[in-house]
Structure formats: structure tokens, C-alpha cells
């Protein structure tokens, strides 16, 4: 094991002091001179044709500076993969309640909101479809995008429609072995249907943007966006500005969880700023966040498993319908990624998966922490328990029996490596006392235990670039474009940089948040930042070091050099050394080259999948693994579920900063608890969101979590060979198997199996009464 | 029509002219540029806008600034005194209780007011003490540990 100075240490977060003193600035804390405030008019109908828009009254309201209607919007898609979304509703049709129709910029936000109410829109209401399976059917009642076959495909990502199903905008297949043969070989076949629901990210900071045009006509945007370069590219496309003329600034972000990983309010603000000739700020209200701030994609999953008497899985067949809502955004990508979640843990010799992204007349969905993987573990991990019970096996044993081995090919054709799930499972099951009785129930409460495992992968084939600058005093500056949204990336990357030069993190200067000076990055999404940045930083630091060594070599009379604590020394004779400062003139200029700038670019390996079988040697960059073990109490009189004990183990490859990793694990797990027990965006019969407030959309509060003494966070480190120092990402991993673990524990407690998220007390109580269990 | 108002914030007196319908949150952020106080929902549900008024934690989005006249208000910017962090700020840092930081000011001020009334709280009491403040990042464990540690420091 290498001896690290900074890596693996829980150094204090670089953003901590700013954040506890209120000095940390977020996008809404910036005020630009002359800034106007915007508000958006949203469709009250789930499906309608716009016959006319009258903005005259709104325009006459004092203080209104610009009004934007669909006529002002360029016919260019802001959706990343498929040309199905304009800045304001597409082609004068609205397709969900909340679809943006018009926008106003005014002197104050109150005036803008009043003006929005003065815009008269004449609609011709049309039939709508809300249910994913209805929309998926061959005789679907409504086609959400009749022009879908003619929409442009915007990226290299293949889009495969289904000629028989008009609402399907993406299909994805995995085929391995022969499932029919697998089911024939099975002693037991277990077939079930599971569903998940829409969740909202509930970042405490809403979507925020300030946009303005510089005197030379260039656009600057300050945004709470997780994908700054993606935003830059979309804005340059829709505003017809060369990318060199669009600058994206970012600051601290008050929570992302994937929900800020796409274009949100930015193009509206930019168009209003152009029209008004002034800076425009647009901040989503909390209600807008709940309605149109993005939702987790609801899944409906049919799963059929074949298994031998001894517990060996022989076949698994899954049909997954993703009801993505009215625009494709990330939904077409999630259909692909969900497959990785399904193949990354277990050995399934005969495997078949079909996933479909389906349009409905409900709001936009997109990435929400896990990108399809938690939704896939929800059925799989309950199936494992059902199978175990039917075979009379211990669910722990059944899982261990079927976990992929190092070096084995998974069902998508990728060779398994650095799989730490067994170690995770051993550690949590031992902590929870698996096999021992749960805590003794009191009164109407019954108690039970449950386990679940899972994986989350890092996207393959994406790129990150960094620049490292060496200052005369030995300070190392890192220029990067990842955003700090709480995950601790600023600190973690500073640690990696510090390690390369053998200096403390205080000697690293972190520069980010400006696309004019910070290089390209795919985005702060998909648990990819650490592995991509870590590798890019090592390359950039090596580049900078070589430049320093070239200047130092003649002075030291040797070429085999190293650096530590601001000194460069001869490897074989460390006493022969010089200070980095000595390589600079008194004016602070390096003796050669004018600047010491190291560049590092890293692109994760990838291999394209076969379109018919989904087989690929590298469909993802890496897998991280997880195991949960929980103990719950279920009240047999009310159905209430209490999380009594909770153990979670995450195989993260290498914890660069263990305290930060623990925070990621515990935070994700609590989001998992929310997804398991409470969280669901509820719609009325017209497609409107019913619960658009924190009081109506319940997320976990401190009182919902088990006492610290009753919870356990375990870090497992099975090194990923291509990850920096073995690291492989943790941000999304931590919630993938919380919900099925809780579902399994509820079953263990009261014999009720809830297959539809969330596991509410109403569902549990109703099922208990129906089954006569109470 | 703007109305003259005097506010005492972080020990300083401010003479302002404000619209009478403005909330304390808006005046703090927009008129005093004290942007450490965050706006998370504007309906009193999330706790991010918490400030301390006369020793009690209150939601500044639900209070008209006019009602804060004559009161002693502490925002996150005023918690550290003479460059020294408050023990709650210290323990939030040392226990890793901070992630995105958006709930942090409100959470710290809630904890501060709570500890003033509960010198040696149990973990269960701390959980209830912060149950009006949402944190979506941490799962609360490290926040509770930080507050417990701060209680240890303060009661010494």
C-alpha cells in the first residue's frame, strides 16, 4: 500500500469556513447592476393547442421590460439527445401542466408575476395520456409527439424508436444466453410486477440563473447548473452565438442530485435579457421546482426469474417502461443506463432486458441520484428475497451464491473487476446481527430485518480536462470545471493535487466556475467527477513537473527528479535539491517558457454496445457496490414504519477523504429512506401536481432517521484499476438499495410485500387488513 | 409607499426605508446584503431562512420586517464574534456536518437557539430541536453529532 500524505485523510473541507459564516455565495446571492426579474407563464392544461396569445395588457403594466412568447423562440431543441423541446412550448402545443408558454422580465419579481397573470392565452384542449403503460400500448389513446419520427437526433447516442408504439422515443435491449432455455432449466420461476414513482430532488436551492449580454454582444450566464459546458453549448446553439462568445459562471450550488444536470431556466433568462437589453434573473419558486424542476422517472417493471433448487439463478427477463413525461431530456439515456444496474451485481447466464422510454402528458423527468439504478434494484432485490423464501434459503446465502466473481463476464459482456459487494454484504449483515432475532417488539409494533445489495456505475467515454499552474512560491493552482454542490469535490481534488506535489492542501489554489478560464468537463454528474478529475489531475501535474524538472536538471546535474514540499530533488540523492522559487526570476517568471502550465485530459474507456444484444466490453467505466441491512418496526394498528437500525456499506474503491465519503453515504441513504417511505409526486386527474410544497411532499427530517448509535456507515475499498488511487465514485451509489432493504424488512416484520413505491403506511395497513394479518 | 424603520442586526443599527410588506428575509438579503440567510421555500416549511430574534430562532420568510423593529436580530454573519467562531460553527466544521451548505446557516442558528435553552440535550432532543430544518444532503447524523459536541463545549 502506498504511503499517502494527503489522500485518505479527512482534511477539513475547503468550503467549510465560508459555509458556516454565511459568506459562501450561491447564484441567487449575486446582483448584477440593472438586473430585472423574470417569471414564467405555465400551461394549466396537460394537452392543448395554443390558438392565440395576447400580451398587450402585460406589456402595458408599469415596470415590465420584456415579454417572451413562442414567436420569439428559435426553432432549435434544447433537449440534449432528441429534437423535441423548445425554450417555450413546442410548435404552439402544450404537452403538460407546467409546460412553459411565455415569460416576463420586469423591475421586480412581483411585477413580473402580476404581468404573467395578465397574459391571455386561448387554448383548445386536447386529450392527454398520463399513465406510462397506457401511453406504451400499441393502441395508445394519445400520441404525445405525432412528429416524433421526424425529430432530429442531436448526439452520437443512438435513438431507436418502436415502429409499433408511437409514444416510445427510445428502446434498449440486452440479450445474453437464451432465457427460454434458462427458464426450462429452472426448478422455480418467480414472476412479478413492480413500480416506482416520480420523486423531486428537493434541493434547498432552487434553479437560479442570471443572464446578461456584454457590450460586445457576448452572453454571460451565472447559473446553478451541474453541467456548465453542456449549458454553454446549448446556449450557443439556441442564441446562434459561437461558443467562444458564451461564458458560463457558476458558484456554490445548494444541492443538485442530478436535477440541475440539464438546461432549466437559462435559455428563457438569456432570451429575455436579449430582448430587454438588461440582465435578467430567473429563480424558480418552490412550487415551480415541484412541478417543472425535474422528477425521477417512474418505472414499471415486469420481471421473471428462473432459479434452481440450490439457489443458482438460471434466467432473468425484464421489461422496463420508463414514463419520461413530455420531453426526452435525459429519459432516453436512462433507458440505457438502467440496464447497467440490472447486470452489474449478479451472475445471470441467460438474460433478457427490454427498456422503453415513453412520452406522457406529465412534466419533465430526468436524472435523480442514481440515474435508473435504484429503480432497477427495487424489483431485483425483492425478487431475491421472494425466491429465497420459496426455496427455504437464507436471503443472504442466495445473494452470495449469485454474486459475480472477479474476472467473470456479466450479462452485458463486460468483465467484472473490483467487485466489493461481498465484503459490503458481510460487513453490514454482521453489524445488524443477521440470523439473530430483531429487537423485541412492543405493543402493536412488529419488527423485522432486511438486506439488499446493488451497484452504480460511472458513465463510459466522457472527458474531463484540467490545467495546473505552478506559482513561484510553490503554490499549485488547479483550474477545473466541476461544480461544488456539497459532494466535496473542491476538497477532494485539492487533496489529489496536493499529493502529486507533496504539499499540504493549503498550498493548492482552486480555480473554477468560469468557462472563460477553466477547461472542458462533461459535467458534474453520473458519479464521474472523482475518477475523471483524479486521472486528469495526475496527468496535468506530471506535465507541469516535467517542465519544472527540465529547468531544474541542469542546475542539479541530474534528470531523475522528484518534488516535495516546494522543493525539487534528485531521487537518488535527495540532499541535492532546490526550491521551486529558484526556477523563477525575481519578477515571478519561470526561467523557461514564460508560464508553467500543465494540461491533463482524461477520457474514460468505452466500447459501443451491439444494438441488438447490448453486448459491450465496456458499457460503463466502473462499478461501485453497496449493501444495506436494516431493521424496521411496523405498527400493526396504523401501518406506520419506523427505521430502527440501519447499516450501510459502500465499496468506493478508495476514500480520498473518508469524512466526506461518509457524508455522501449517509446523505444518499437518507434520500433512499425518503424514496422508500414517503416521496411521491401526486397528480390530480387533469395532470396537475397536487403536492407542490414541503408540507405536502414529505422528505426525511431529522426525526425520521435512526439514532446515530443505531446506524452504521462502513467504507469498503476494493481498488478500481483505472480509478485514481483506486477510487470509483460514491455520490449516487449510496441510495440504490435502501428502498428494497426496507421493503424486505417490512415483509420480514408483518408478511406484507409492497411492490409499488413508496411503502406508505396506508398501503401496509390496507394490505394487512386484506390479508387478515391484523 | 416606503416607511422608515430601524433594525438592529448583528449588533449594528440600520436606518432603512422599506416597503411595509417586505419580509425580514427580503430586507436582510436585499437591503442589508446579508445573503447568508437563505431562501429555500418562502412559505416557512424548510428552515433555511432561520435567524435568531431576541434569543429565539424564527423563520425570517414568515415575519414582516416591520415586526422586527426594536428586536435584537442575529444572522449567520453575526454569529462569530471578534473573528472567533461560535462553538456550533466549529463543531459543524470538525464533524463534517456541512455539504452543499444551503441549510447550514439556518441549521446552525436553530442549533444555537436550541442549545441556549437546552444545555445538555440528549440526541433524541436534538433531533426534535432541528426537526423544522430540512437538510437534503447529510442525512442529519453528522449535524446531530456536531450539535451534541457543541453542547459539550458550551456547558463546560
PDB file of C-alpha atoms in Angstrom, chain A residues 12-13 15-17 19-22 24-26 28-29 31 110 199-206 252-255 257 286 369 484-487 659-660 662-664 666-668 670-671 674 679 693-695 697 699-709 711, chain B residues 21 26 29-33 35-43 45-46 48 76-80 85 88-90 92-96 98-105 108 123-124 126-128 130-142 144-145 148:
ATOM      1  CA  UNK A  12     -11.207  19.887   6.630  1.00  0.00           C
ATOM      2  CA  UNK A  13     -13.413  20.870   3.710  1.00  0.00           C
ATOM      3  CA  UNK A  15     -15.623  25.350   1.704  1.00  0.00           C
ATOM      4  CA  UNK A  16     -16.452  24.773   5.373  1.00  0.00           C
ATOM      5  CA  UNK A  17     -15.452  28.128   6.814  1.00  0.00           C
ATOM      6  CA  UNK A  19     -20.372  27.950   4.636  1.00  0.00           C
ATOM      7  CA  UNK A  20     -20.603  28.266   8.436  1.00  0.00           C
ATOM      8  CA  UNK A  21     -20.129  32.013   8.355  1.00  0.00           C
ATOM      9  CA  UNK A  22     -22.673  32.790   5.630  1.00  0.00           C
ATOM     10  CA  UNK A  24     -20.331  31.246   0.725  1.00  0.00           C
ATOM     11  CA  UNK A  25     -22.043  32.717  -2.303  1.00  0.00           C
ATOM     12  CA  UNK A  26     -24.687  30.946  -4.342  1.00  0.00           C
ATOM     13  CA  UNK A  28     -29.034  33.975  -6.073  1.00  0.00           C
ATOM     14  CA  UNK A  29     -26.635  35.952  -3.875  1.00  0.00           C
ATOM     15  CA  UNK A  31     -26.790  41.061  -8.001  1.00  0.00           C
ATOM     16  CA  UNK A 110     -43.774  40.927  -8.023  1.00  0.00           C
ATOM     17  CA  UNK A 199     -39.732  11.992  -6.854  1.00  0.00           C
ATOM     18  CA  UNK A 200     -38.411  15.519  -6.696  1.00  0.00           C
ATOM     19  CA  UNK A 201     -34.816  16.311  -5.820  1.00  0.00           C
ATOM     20  CA  UNK A 202     -35.771  18.950  -3.257  1.00  0.00           C
ATOM     21  CA  UNK A 203     -32.501  20.781  -3.480  1.00  0.00           C
ATOM     22  CA  UNK A 204     -32.924  23.588  -0.945  1.00  0.00           C
ATOM     23  CA  UNK A 205     -31.551  25.998  -3.507  1.00  0.00           C
ATOM     24  CA  UNK A 206     -33.941  26.186  -6.466  1.00  0.00           C
ATOM     25  CA  UNK A 252     -21.561  27.122  -4.919  1.00  0.00           C
ATOM     26  CA  UNK A 253     -24.649  25.075  -5.644  1.00  0.00           C
ATOM     27  CA  UNK A 254     -27.209  24.395  -2.931  1.00  0.00           C
ATOM     28  CA  UNK A 255     -27.757  20.755  -3.798  1.00  0.00           C
ATOM     29  CA  UNK A 257     -28.689  15.330  -7.044  1.00  0.00           C
ATOM     30  CA  UNK A 286     -40.599  26.186  -4.760  1.00  0.00           C
ATOM     31  CA  UNK A 369     -29.268  10.453  -7.941  1.00  0.00           C
ATOM     32  CA  UNK A 484     -19.217  22.097  -5.745  1.00  0.00           C
ATOM     33  CA  UNK A 485     -22.730  21.059  -4.868  1.00  0.00           C
ATOM     34  CA  UNK A 486     -21.988  19.606  -1.478  1.00  0.00           C
ATOM     35  CA  UNK A 487     -20.239  16.415  -2.550  1.00  0.00           C
ATOM     36  CA  UNK A 659     -15.334  12.033   6.304  1.00  0.00           C
ATOM     37  CA  UNK A 660     -16.638  13.380   3.008  1.00  0.00           C
ATOM     38  CA  UNK A 662     -19.260   9.065   4.956  1.00  0.00           C
ATOM     39  CA  UNK A 663     -21.301  12.208   4.372  1.00  0.00           C
ATOM     40  CA  UNK A 664     -22.102  11.090   0.833  1.00  0.00           C
ATOM     41  CA  UNK A 666     -25.330   8.915   4.914  1.00  0.00           C
ATOM     42  CA  UNK A 667     -26.947  11.604   2.778  1.00  0.00           C
ATOM     43  CA  UNK A 668     -27.756   9.243  -0.064  1.00  0.00           C
ATOM     44  CA  UNK A 670     -31.497   9.260   3.868  1.00  0.00           C
ATOM     45  CA  UNK A 671     -32.718  10.115   0.377  1.00  0.00           C
ATOM     46  CA  UNK A 674     -37.422   9.146   1.655  1.00  0.00           C
ATOM     47  CA  UNK A 679     -41.757  10.508  -1.507  1.00  0.00           C
ATOM     48  CA  UNK A 693     -44.935  22.219  -1.082  1.00  0.00           C
ATOM     49  CA  UNK A 694     -42.623  20.706   1.523  1.00  0.00           C
ATOM     50  CA  UNK A 695     -45.645  20.365   3.807  1.00  0.00           C
ATOM     51  CA  UNK A 697     -44.366  16.385  -0.256  1.00  0.00           C
ATOM     52  CA  UNK A 699     -38.970  14.225   2.789  1.00  0.00           C
ATOM     53  CA  UNK A 700     -36.991  12.797   5.710  1.00  0.00           C
ATOM     54  CA  UNK A 701     -36.475  15.091   8.662  1.00  0.00           C
ATOM     55  CA  UNK A 702     -34.006  14.502  11.490  1.00  0.00           C
ATOM     56  CA  UNK A 703     -36.720  12.723  13.469  1.00  0.00           C
ATOM     57  CA  UNK A 704     -37.195  10.130  10.711  1.00  0.00           C
ATOM     58  CA  UNK A 705     -33.649   8.829  10.856  1.00  0.00           C
ATOM     59  CA  UNK A 706     -32.482   6.219  13.363  1.00  0.00           C
ATOM     60  CA  UNK A 707     -30.348   7.392  16.247  1.00  0.00           C
ATOM     61  CA  UNK A 708     -26.683   7.611  15.349  1.00  0.00           C
ATOM     62  CA  UNK A 709     -25.951   4.848  17.822  1.00  0.00           C
ATOM     63  CA  UNK A 711     -26.824   3.321  12.434  1.00  0.00           C
TER      64      UNK A 711
ATOM     65  CA  UNK B  21     -44.973  44.361   3.023  1.00  0.00           C
ATOM     66  CA  UNK B  26     -36.132  40.132   1.918  1.00  0.00           C
ATOM     67  CA  UNK B  29     -30.935  39.832   1.731  1.00  0.00           C
ATOM     68  CA  UNK B  30     -31.861  42.763  -0.480  1.00  0.00           C
ATOM     69  CA  UNK B  31     -31.471  45.885   1.681  1.00  0.00           C
ATOM     70  CA  UNK B  32     -28.681  44.799   4.020  1.00  0.00           C
ATOM     71  CA  UNK B  33     -26.949  42.420   1.578  1.00  0.00           C
ATOM     72  CA  UNK B  35     -27.118  36.942   1.846  1.00  0.00           C
ATOM     73  CA  UNK B  36     -26.015  34.282   4.327  1.00  0.00           C
ATOM     74  CA  UNK B  37     -29.694  33.963   5.219  1.00  0.00           C
ATOM     75  CA  UNK B  38     -31.116  31.674   2.539  1.00  0.00           C
ATOM     76  CA  UNK B  39     -34.457  31.454   0.812  1.00  0.00           C
ATOM     77  CA  UNK B  40     -35.499  27.839   0.314  1.00  0.00           C
ATOM     78  CA  UNK B  41     -39.278  27.889   0.026  1.00  0.00           C
ATOM     79  CA  UNK B  42     -40.683  31.266   1.135  1.00  0.00           C
ATOM     80  CA  UNK B  43     -43.531  29.504   2.934  1.00  0.00           C
ATOM     81  CA  UNK B  45     -41.531  24.942   5.555  1.00  0.00           C
ATOM     82  CA  UNK B  46     -37.799  24.381   5.114  1.00  0.00           C
ATOM     83  CA  UNK B  48     -33.179  27.730   5.613  1.00  0.00           C
ATOM     84  CA  UNK B  76     -25.238  33.803  10.424  1.00  0.00           C
ATOM     85  CA  UNK B  77     -22.900  36.680   9.562  1.00  0.00           C
ATOM     86  CA  UNK B  78     -23.084  37.886  13.178  1.00  0.00           C
ATOM     87  CA  UNK B  79     -22.500  34.602  14.972  1.00  0.00           C
ATOM     88  CA  UNK B  80     -18.713  34.683  15.020  1.00  0.00           C
ATOM     89  CA  UNK B  85     -16.195  31.132  15.522  1.00  0.00           C
ATOM     90  CA  UNK B  88     -21.577  25.376  16.885  1.00  0.00           C
ATOM     91  CA  UNK B  89     -19.759  26.684  13.817  1.00  0.00           C
ATOM     92  CA  UNK B  90     -16.582  24.941  14.968  1.00  0.00           C
ATOM     93  CA  UNK B  92     -20.161  21.758  12.216  1.00  0.00           C
ATOM     94  CA  UNK B  93     -16.762  22.019  10.530  1.00  0.00           C
ATOM     95  CA  UNK B  94     -14.975  19.372  12.574  1.00  0.00           C
ATOM     96  CA  UNK B  95     -17.810  16.802  12.371  1.00  0.00           C
ATOM     97  CA  UNK B  96     -18.380  17.069   8.639  1.00  0.00           C
ATOM     98  CA  UNK B  98     -21.686  20.579   6.027  1.00  0.00           C
ATOM     99  CA  UNK B  99     -22.292  19.556   2.454  1.00  0.00           C
ATOM    100  CA  UNK B 100     -23.967  21.902  -0.016  1.00  0.00           C
ATOM    101  CA  UNK B 101     -24.187  24.448   2.774  1.00  0.00           C
ATOM    102  CA  UNK B 102     -27.572  25.866   1.855  1.00  0.00           C
ATOM    103  CA  UNK B 103     -29.275  24.658   5.049  1.00  0.00           C
ATOM    104  CA  UNK B 104     -26.170  25.327   7.131  1.00  0.00           C
ATOM    105  CA  UNK B 105     -26.835  28.942   8.269  1.00  0.00           C
ATOM    106  CA  UNK B 108     -26.542  26.475  12.896  1.00  0.00           C
ATOM    107  CA  UNK B 123     -29.606  13.012  20.859  1.00  0.00           C
ATOM    108  CA  UNK B 124     -33.354  12.458  20.680  1.00  0.00           C
ATOM    109  CA  UNK B 126     -31.508  17.382  19.381  1.00  0.00           C
ATOM    110  CA  UNK B 127     -33.412  15.567  16.630  1.00  0.00           C
ATOM    111  CA  UNK B 128     -36.628  17.234  17.705  1.00  0.00           C
ATOM    112  CA  UNK B 130     -33.847  20.615  14.463  1.00  0.00           C
ATOM    113  CA  UNK B 131     -36.943  18.899  13.089  1.00  0.00           C
ATOM    114  CA  UNK B 132     -38.110  22.136  11.447  1.00  0.00           C
ATOM    115  CA  UNK B 133     -34.971  22.371   9.324  1.00  0.00           C
ATOM    116  CA  UNK B 134     -34.610  20.335   6.167  1.00  0.00           C
ATOM    117  CA  UNK B 135     -31.211  19.046   5.135  1.00  0.00           C
ATOM    118  CA  UNK B 136     -31.273  17.050   1.914  1.00  0.00           C
ATOM    119  CA  UNK B 137     -27.542  16.299   1.820  1.00  0.00           C
ATOM    120  CA  UNK B 138     -26.312  14.847   5.087  1.00  0.00           C
ATOM    121  CA  UNK B 139     -28.968  12.516   6.459  1.00  0.00           C
ATOM    122  CA  UNK B 140     -28.629  14.581   9.669  1.00  0.00           C
ATOM    123  CA  UNK B 141     -26.294  12.187  11.530  1.00  0.00           C
ATOM    124  CA  UNK B 142     -23.260  14.427  11.372  1.00  0.00           C
ATOM    125  CA  UNK B 144     -26.697  15.871  15.305  1.00  0.00           C
ATOM    126  CA  UNK B 145     -23.189  14.819  16.311  1.00  0.00           C
ATOM    127  CA  UNK B 148     -24.030  17.296  20.619  1.00  0.00           C
TER     128      UNK B 148
END
